[in-house]
Each structure stands twice: as structure tokens, then as C-alpha cells.
mmCIF file of C-alpha atoms in Angstrom:
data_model
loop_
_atom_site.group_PDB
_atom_site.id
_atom_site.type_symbol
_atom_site.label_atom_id
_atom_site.label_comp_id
_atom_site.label_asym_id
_atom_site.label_seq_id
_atom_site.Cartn_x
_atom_site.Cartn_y
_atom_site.Cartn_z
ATOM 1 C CA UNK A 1 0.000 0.000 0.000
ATOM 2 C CA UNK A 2 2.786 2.030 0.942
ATOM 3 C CA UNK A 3 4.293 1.411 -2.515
ATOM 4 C CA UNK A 4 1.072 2.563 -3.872
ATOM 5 C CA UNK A 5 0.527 5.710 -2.153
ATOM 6 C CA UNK A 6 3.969 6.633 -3.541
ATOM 7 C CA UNK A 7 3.337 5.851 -6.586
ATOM 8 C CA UNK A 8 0.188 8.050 -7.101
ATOM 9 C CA UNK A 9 2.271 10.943 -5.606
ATOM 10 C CA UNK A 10 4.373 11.001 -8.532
ATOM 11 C CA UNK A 11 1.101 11.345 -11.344
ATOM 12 C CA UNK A 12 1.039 13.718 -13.997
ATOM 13 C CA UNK A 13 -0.974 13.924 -17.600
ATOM 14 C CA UNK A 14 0.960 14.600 -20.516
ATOM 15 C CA UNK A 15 0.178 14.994 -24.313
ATOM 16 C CA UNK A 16 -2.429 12.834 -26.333
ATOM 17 C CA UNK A 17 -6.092 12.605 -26.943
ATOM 18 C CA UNK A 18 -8.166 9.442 -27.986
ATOM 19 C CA UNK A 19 -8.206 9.985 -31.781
ATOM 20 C CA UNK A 20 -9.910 7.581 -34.747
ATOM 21 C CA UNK A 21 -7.113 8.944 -37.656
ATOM 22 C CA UNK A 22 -6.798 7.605 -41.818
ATOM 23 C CA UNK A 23 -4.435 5.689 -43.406
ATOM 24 C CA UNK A 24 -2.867 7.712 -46.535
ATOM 25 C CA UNK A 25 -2.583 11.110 -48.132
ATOM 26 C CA UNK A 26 -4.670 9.743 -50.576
ATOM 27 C CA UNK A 27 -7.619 8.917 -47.835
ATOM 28 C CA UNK A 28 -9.784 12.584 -47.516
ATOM 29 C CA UNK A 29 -11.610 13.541 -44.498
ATOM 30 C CA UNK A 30 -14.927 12.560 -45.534
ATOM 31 C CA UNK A 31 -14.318 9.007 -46.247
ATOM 32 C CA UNK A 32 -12.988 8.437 -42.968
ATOM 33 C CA UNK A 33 -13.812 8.984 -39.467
ATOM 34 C CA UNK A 34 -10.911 10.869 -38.244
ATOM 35 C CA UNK A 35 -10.246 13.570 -35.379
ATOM 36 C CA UNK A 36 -7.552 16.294 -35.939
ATOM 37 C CA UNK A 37 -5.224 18.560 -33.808
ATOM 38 C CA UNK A 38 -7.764 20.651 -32.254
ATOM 39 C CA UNK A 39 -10.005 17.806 -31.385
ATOM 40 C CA UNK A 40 -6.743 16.156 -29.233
ATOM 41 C CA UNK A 41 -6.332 19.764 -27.523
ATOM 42 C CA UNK A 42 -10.189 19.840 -26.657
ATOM 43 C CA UNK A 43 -9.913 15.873 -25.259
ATOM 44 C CA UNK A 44 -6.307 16.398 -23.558
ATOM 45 C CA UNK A 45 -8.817 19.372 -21.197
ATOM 46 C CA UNK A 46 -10.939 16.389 -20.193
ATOM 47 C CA UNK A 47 -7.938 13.923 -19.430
ATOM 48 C CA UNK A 48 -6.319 16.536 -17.053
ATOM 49 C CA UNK A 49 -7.843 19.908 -16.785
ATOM 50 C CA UNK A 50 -4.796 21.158 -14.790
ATOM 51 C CA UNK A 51 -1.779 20.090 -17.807
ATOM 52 C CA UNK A 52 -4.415 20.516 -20.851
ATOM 53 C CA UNK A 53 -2.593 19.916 -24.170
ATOM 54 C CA UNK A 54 1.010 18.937 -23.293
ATOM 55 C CA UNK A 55 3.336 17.865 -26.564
ATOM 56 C CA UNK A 56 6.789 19.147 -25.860
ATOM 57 C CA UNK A 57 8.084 17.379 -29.115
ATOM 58 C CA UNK A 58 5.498 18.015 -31.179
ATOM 59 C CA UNK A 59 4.360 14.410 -32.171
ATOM 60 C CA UNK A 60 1.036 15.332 -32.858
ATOM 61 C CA UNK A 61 2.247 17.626 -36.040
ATOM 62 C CA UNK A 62 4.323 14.794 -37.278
ATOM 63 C CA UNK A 63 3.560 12.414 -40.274
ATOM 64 C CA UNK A 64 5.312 9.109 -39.468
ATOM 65 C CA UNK A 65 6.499 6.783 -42.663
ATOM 66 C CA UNK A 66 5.402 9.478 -45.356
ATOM 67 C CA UNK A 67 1.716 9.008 -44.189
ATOM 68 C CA UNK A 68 -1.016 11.422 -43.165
ATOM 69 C CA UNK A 69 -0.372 13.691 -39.693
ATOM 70 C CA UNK A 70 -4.212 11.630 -38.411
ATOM 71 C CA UNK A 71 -2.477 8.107 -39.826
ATOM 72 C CA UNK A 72 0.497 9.164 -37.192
ATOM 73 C CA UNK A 73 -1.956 10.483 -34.118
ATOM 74 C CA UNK A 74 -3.512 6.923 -34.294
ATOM 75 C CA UNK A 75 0.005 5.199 -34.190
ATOM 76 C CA UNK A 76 1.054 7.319 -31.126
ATOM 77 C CA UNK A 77 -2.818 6.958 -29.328
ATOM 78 C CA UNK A 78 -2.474 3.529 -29.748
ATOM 79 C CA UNK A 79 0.928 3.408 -28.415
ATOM 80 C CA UNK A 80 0.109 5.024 -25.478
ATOM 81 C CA UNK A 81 -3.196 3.133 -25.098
ATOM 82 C CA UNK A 82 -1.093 -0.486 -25.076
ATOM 83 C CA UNK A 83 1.880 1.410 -23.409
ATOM 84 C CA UNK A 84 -0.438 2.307 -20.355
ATOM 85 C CA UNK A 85 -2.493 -1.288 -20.176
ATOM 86 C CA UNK A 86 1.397 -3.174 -19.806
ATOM 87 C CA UNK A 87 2.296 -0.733 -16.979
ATOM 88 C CA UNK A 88 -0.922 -1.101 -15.045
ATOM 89 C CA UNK A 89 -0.073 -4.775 -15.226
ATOM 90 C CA UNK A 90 3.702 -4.167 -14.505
ATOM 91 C CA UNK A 91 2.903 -1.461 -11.436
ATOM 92 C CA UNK A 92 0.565 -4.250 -9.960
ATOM 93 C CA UNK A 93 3.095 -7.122 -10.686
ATOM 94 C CA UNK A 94 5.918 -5.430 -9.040
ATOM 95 C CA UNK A 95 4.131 -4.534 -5.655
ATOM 96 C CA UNK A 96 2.833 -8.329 -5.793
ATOM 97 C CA UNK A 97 6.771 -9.931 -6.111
ATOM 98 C CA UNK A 98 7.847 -7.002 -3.860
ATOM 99 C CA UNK A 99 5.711 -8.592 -1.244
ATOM 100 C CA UNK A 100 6.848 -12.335 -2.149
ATOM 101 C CA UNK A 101 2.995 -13.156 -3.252
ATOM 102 C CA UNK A 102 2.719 -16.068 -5.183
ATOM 103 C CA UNK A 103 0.246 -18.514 -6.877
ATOM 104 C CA UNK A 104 -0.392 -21.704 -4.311
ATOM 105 C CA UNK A 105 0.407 -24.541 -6.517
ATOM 106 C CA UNK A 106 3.585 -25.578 -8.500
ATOM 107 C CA UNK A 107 5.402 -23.301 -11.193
ATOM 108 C CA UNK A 108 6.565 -25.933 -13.453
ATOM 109 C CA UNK A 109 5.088 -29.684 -13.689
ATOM 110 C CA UNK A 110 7.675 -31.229 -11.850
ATOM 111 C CA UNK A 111 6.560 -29.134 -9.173
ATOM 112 C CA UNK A 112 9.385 -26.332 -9.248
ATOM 113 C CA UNK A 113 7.355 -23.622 -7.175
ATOM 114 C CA UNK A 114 7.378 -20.124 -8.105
ATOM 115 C CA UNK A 115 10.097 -17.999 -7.287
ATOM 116 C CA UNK A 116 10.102 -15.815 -4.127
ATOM 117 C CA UNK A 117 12.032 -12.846 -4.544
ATOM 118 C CA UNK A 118 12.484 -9.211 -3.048
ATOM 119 C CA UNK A 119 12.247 -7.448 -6.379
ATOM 120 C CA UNK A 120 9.772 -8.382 -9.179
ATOM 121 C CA UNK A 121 12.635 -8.207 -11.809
ATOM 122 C CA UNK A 122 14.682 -10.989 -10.465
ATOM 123 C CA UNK A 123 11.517 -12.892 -10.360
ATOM 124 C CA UNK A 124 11.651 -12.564 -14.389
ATOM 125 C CA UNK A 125 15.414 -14.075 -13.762
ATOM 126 C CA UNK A 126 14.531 -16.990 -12.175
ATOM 127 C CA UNK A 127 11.770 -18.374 -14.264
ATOM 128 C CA UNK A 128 13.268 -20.855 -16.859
ATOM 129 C CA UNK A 129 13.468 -20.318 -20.171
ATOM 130 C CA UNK A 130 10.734 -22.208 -21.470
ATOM 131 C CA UNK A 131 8.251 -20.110 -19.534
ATOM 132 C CA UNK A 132 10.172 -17.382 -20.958
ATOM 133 C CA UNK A 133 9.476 -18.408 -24.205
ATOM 134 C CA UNK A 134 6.000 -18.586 -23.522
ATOM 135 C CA UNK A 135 5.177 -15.657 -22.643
ATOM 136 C CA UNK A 136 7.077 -14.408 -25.494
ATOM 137 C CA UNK A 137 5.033 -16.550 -28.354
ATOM 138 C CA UNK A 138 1.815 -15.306 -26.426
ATOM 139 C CA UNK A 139 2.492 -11.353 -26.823
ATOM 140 C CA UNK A 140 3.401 -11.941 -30.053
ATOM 141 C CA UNK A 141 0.244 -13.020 -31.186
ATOM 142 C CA UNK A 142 -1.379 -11.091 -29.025
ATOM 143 C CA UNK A 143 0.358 -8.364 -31.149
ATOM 144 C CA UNK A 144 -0.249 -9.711 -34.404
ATOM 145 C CA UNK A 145 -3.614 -10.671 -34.109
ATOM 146 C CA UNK A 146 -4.399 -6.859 -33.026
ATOM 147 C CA UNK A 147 -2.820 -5.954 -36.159
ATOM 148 C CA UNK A 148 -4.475 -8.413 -38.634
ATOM 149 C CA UNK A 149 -7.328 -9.433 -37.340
ATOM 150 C CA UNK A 150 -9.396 -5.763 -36.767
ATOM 151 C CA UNK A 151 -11.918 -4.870 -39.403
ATOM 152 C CA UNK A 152 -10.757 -1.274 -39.564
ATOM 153 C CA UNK A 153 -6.927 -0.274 -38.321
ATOM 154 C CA UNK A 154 -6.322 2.279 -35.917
ATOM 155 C CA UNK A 155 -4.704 4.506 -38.383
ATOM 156 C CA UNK A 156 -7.991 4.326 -40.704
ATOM 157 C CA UNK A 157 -10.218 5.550 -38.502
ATOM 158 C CA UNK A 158 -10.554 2.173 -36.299
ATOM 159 C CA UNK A 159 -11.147 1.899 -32.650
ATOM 160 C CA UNK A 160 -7.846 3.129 -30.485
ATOM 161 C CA UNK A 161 -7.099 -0.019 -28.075
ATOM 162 C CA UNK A 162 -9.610 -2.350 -29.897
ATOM 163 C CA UNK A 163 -8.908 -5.796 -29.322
ATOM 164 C CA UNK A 164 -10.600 -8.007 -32.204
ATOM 165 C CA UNK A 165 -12.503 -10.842 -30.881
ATOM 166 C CA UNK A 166 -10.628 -14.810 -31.630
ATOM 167 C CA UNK A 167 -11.799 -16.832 -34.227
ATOM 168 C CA UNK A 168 -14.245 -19.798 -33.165
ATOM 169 C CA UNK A 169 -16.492 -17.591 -31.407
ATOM 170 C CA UNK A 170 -14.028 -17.021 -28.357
ATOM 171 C CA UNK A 171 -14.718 -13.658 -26.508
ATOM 172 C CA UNK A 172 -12.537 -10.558 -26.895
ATOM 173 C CA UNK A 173 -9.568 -9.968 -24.456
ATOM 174 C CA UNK A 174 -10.991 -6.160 -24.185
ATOM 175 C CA UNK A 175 -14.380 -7.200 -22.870
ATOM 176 C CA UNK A 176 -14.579 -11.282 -22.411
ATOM 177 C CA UNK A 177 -17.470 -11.081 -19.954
ATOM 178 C CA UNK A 178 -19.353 -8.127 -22.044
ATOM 179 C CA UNK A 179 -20.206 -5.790 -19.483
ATOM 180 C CA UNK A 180 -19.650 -2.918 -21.673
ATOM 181 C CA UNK A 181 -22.099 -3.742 -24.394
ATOM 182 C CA UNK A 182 -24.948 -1.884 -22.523
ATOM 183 C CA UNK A 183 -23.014 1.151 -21.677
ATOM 184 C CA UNK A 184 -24.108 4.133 -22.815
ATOM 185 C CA UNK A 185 -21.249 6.076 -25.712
ATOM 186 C CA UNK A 186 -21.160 8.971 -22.978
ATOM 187 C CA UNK A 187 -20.270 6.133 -20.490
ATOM 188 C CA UNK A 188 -17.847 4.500 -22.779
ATOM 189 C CA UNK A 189 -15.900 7.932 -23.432
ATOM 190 C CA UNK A 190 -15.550 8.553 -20.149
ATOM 191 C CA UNK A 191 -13.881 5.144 -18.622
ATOM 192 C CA UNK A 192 -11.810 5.439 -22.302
ATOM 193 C CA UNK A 193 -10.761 8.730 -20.223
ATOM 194 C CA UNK A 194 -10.172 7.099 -17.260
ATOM 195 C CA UNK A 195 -7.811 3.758 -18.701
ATOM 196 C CA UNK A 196 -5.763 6.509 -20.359
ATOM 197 C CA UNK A 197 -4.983 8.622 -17.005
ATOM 198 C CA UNK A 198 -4.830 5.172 -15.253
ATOM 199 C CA UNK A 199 -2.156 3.985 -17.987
ATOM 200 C CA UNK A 200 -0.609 7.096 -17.707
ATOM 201 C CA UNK A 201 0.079 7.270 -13.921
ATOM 202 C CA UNK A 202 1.257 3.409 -14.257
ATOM 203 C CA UNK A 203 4.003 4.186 -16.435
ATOM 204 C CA UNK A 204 5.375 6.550 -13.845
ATOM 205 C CA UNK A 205 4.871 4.652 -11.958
ATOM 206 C CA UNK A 206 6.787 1.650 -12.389
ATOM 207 C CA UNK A 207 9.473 3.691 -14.446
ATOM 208 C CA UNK A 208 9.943 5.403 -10.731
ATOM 209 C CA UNK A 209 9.685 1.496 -9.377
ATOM 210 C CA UNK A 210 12.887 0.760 -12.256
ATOM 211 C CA UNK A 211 14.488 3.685 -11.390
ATOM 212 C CA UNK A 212 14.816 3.336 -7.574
ATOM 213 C CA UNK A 213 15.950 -0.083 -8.211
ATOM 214 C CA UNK A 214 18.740 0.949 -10.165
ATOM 215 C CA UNK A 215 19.615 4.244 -8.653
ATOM 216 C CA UNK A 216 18.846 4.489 -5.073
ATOM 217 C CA UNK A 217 17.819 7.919 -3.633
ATOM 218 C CA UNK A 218 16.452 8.519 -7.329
ATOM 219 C CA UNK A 219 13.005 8.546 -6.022
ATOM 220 C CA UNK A 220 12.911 9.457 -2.193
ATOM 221 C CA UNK A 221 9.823 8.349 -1.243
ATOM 222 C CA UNK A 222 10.384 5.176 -2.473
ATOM 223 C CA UNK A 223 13.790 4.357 -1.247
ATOM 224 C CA UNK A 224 12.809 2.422 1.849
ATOM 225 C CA UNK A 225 10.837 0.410 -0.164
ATOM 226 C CA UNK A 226 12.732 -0.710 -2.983
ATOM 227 C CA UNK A 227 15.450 -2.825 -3.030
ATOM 228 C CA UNK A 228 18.184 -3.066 -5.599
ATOM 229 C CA UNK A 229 18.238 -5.056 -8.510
ATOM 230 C CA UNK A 230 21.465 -5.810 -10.186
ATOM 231 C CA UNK A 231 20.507 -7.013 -13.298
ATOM 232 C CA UNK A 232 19.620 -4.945 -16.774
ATOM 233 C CA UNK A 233 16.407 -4.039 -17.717
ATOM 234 C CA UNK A 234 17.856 -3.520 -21.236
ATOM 235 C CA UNK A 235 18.483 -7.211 -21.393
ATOM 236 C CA UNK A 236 15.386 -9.147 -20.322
ATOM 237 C CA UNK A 237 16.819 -12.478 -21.290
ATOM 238 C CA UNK A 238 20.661 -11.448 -20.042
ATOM 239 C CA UNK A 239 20.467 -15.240 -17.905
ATOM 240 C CA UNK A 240 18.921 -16.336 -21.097
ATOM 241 C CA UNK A 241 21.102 -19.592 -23.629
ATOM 242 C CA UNK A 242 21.243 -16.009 -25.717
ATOM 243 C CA UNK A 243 21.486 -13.285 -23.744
ATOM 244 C CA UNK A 244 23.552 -11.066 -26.740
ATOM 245 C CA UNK A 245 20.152 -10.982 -28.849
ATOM 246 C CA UNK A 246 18.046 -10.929 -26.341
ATOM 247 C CA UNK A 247 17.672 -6.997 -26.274
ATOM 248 C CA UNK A 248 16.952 -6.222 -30.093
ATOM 249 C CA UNK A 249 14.986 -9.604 -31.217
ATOM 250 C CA UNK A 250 11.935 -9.208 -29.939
ATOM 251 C CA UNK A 251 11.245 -5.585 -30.249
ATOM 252 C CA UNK A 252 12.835 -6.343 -34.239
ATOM 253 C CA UNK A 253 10.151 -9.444 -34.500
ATOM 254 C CA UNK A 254 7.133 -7.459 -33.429
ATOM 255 C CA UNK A 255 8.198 -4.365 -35.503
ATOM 256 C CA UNK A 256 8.548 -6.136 -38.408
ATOM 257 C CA UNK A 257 5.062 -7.802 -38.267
ATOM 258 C CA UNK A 258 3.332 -4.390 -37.950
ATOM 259 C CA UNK A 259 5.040 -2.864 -40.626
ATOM 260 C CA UNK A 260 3.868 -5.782 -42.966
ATOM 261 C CA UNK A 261 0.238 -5.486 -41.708
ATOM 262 C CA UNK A 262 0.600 -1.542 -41.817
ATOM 263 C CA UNK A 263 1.912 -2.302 -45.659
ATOM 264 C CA UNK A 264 -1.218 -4.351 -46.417
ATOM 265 C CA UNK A 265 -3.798 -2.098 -44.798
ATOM 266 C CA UNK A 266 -2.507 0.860 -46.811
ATOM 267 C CA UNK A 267 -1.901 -1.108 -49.776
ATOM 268 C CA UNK A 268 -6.199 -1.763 -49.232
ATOM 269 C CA UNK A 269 -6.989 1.762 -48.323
ATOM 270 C CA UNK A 270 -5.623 3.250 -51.797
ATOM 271 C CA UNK A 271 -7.379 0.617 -53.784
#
């Protein structure tokens, strides 16, 4: 709790509105559902009425890979969007391992238990490499089915942080038990506003968590609570049979498979 309370001390809002954005200079604004500039200046009020429109680098004015400036706002909403879901799970993992709270039964089938550890990165350490591998394969398709798999993408005017239901009838990851699908769309905008402040005050979260952890009396508040860790967050597989890849070949895999379904969704859009 006290890691918690710490935590929320450290919260502020910073740039980006929800947007739905296009695809290609060739898309126009009446074929697509799109919001502009102003619209992210009018949203970033209701995020944080105190900051209001913060963009420091000016992201919002950029056009990424030759496309439109709305084709780029939906890459960096939906960034942020999957940026801020991760560290909600990685604040709430870390204060969980921090605590040495574990699942009951066995890790591994031959009954290897899980690892109790006093910080949640060397919990990552000690889990073998198959598990590793895993959880790996499983973001990856997570990823890829995102991509693929939606009927509109999020840089032509699809749903920011839309998770397309599986094939098979299986439920959607963003709403398996379907307690949205009676909210009202005044409802909906408004927890949309709350998961992005939410995301945004876990990724300062646990960057203030990785940062104490590596640099003690970096964050004072939190320096009686976290303990060093002596590995490198740079290197997530660094105890890994290939710890001298390890940093580059995931990010490179993932990367590679959105810029092939970014290719084919543009490659559609023009047609």
C-alpha cells in the first residue's frame, strides 16, 4: 500500500487525446472517421484539466512513414493506449513480487514452485526459459492478431485499443465477460478517459519502481521500499542460452510484423 501511495504521488498527464485517424494522403476527411489537432487539444482538457494539451516534441504535427499527420496520431494513441495497459499490469506485478505473493500450486510440472524474490525483476530471472518463451510466443500473437485481425486499423479511422474478438467464437480480451455492451457512448468515453490517465500514472509509476531499483535515492519516497536489482532491464533475457540478442529480437520481430500489416492495410486503403 505504501508502494502505492507513492506511486500516485508522482502522477502527472501529458500529451495525447483518444483519436480515430486515416491511413494515406490519398484517404480525404470525408471518407474516414478521423479527429484532428484541435479535437486532441479539446480531449487532452478532459484527461487533465490542470496540464491541458502537453506535446513538448510536437508528435502530434508529425507524419510518421510518409503518411497522413491523423495516420500518425492513431500510431502514437495507440501506443500510449497499449503502453499504459502493460504498466498497469507491470505497477501491480511489481508490488505483488515485492511482497513475495505467489500462486499456491507448483510453477513448473515437476513441481518447481514459483520464485520468491524481493524485487519483481529478479523474479523474471529466475523463471526458466521455457516459460520465458511462452510468454514471449503469447504477446506476439497477441500483437499480431491486433494488427491483422481488426476490421478497420487504428490509423484508418478504427477503434484506439480495440482488441478483435478470436476466431471460433471465443470472446474478446478487451471485454470477455461483455459488461460494456450496454453502456451508454457517454459512459464508454468517459472510462476510455479514465484507462488513459490510469495507464498514464502506471508508467510513472513503475518507471519510478525501475528507477529506484537501479539508482537508489532517485526517487525518495520510495527508497525504503525498494530494493536493488542488479541485473539490466535492457536485457530481459541477459540469464537467457542467448542473452547477446536478447535486447533487439523481440522488439525487431514485433516491428517487423506491424510494418507488414501496416503495408497491407494501406496497400487496401488506396485501392
Amino acid at each position: 500500500m505504501k508502494l502505492l501511495i507513492g506511486a500516485l504521488l508522482a502522477g502527472v498527464a501529458t500529451a495525447f487525446a483518444p483519436s480515430s485517424p486515416v491511413a494515406h494522403r490519398a484517404a480525404t476527411k470525408s471518407s474516414l472517421s478521423m479527429e484532428t489537432k484541435a479535437d486532441l487539444s479539446t480531449l487532452a482538457v478532459k484527461l487533465n484539466p490542470l496540464v491541458g494539451y502537453y506535446d513538448p516534441l510536437g508528435l502530434s504535427d508529425q507524419e510518421f512513414w510518409g503518411l497522413s499527420n491523423e495516420a500518425t496520431i492513431g500510431w502514437i494513441r495507440e501506443s500510449e493506449v497499449k503502453h499504459g495497459r502493460i504498466a498497469m499490469f507491470a505497477f501491480v506485478g511489481y508490488i505483488v513480487h515485492a511482497n513475495h505473493i505467489t500462486w499456491p500450486w507448483p510453477m513448473m510440472l515437476d513441481g518447481t514452485p514459483f520464485p520468491k524474490v524481493d524485487t519483481a525483476p529478479e523474479a523474471w530471472d529466475a523463471i526458466p526459459d521455457s516459460a520465458k518463451l511462452q510468454i514471449f510466443t503469447a504477446i506476439g500473437f497477441f500483437e499480431f492478431w491486433r494488427e491483422a485481425a481488426c476490421e478497420k486499423h487504428y490509423m484508418s479511422g478504427g477503434k484506439i485499443g480495440e482488441m478483435p474478438p478470436f476466431f471460433g467464437g471465443h470472446p474478446s480480451l478487451y471485454d470477455p465477460l461483455k459488461l460494456n455492451t450496454k453502456l451508454s457512448a457517454e459512459d464508454k468515453e468517459r472510462k476510455l478517459v479514465v484507462e488513459v490517465n490510469n495507464g498514464r500514472l502506471a508508467m510513472l509509476g513503475i518507471m519510478g519502481f525501475l528507477a529506484e531499483s537501479k539508482l537508489e535515492g532517485s526517487v525518495p519516497f520510495l527508497s525504503r521500499f525498494i530494493k536493488h536489482y542488479d541485473g539490466d532491464y535492457m536485457v530481459p533475457l541477459a540469464k537467457s542460452i542467448i542473452p547477446d540478442a536478447s535486447a533487439l529480437a523481440f522488439p525487431a520481430v514485433t516491428f517487423s510484423l506491424f510494418l507488414f500489416s501496416l503495408q497491407k492495410k494501406v496497400a487496401a486503403s488506396t485501392k
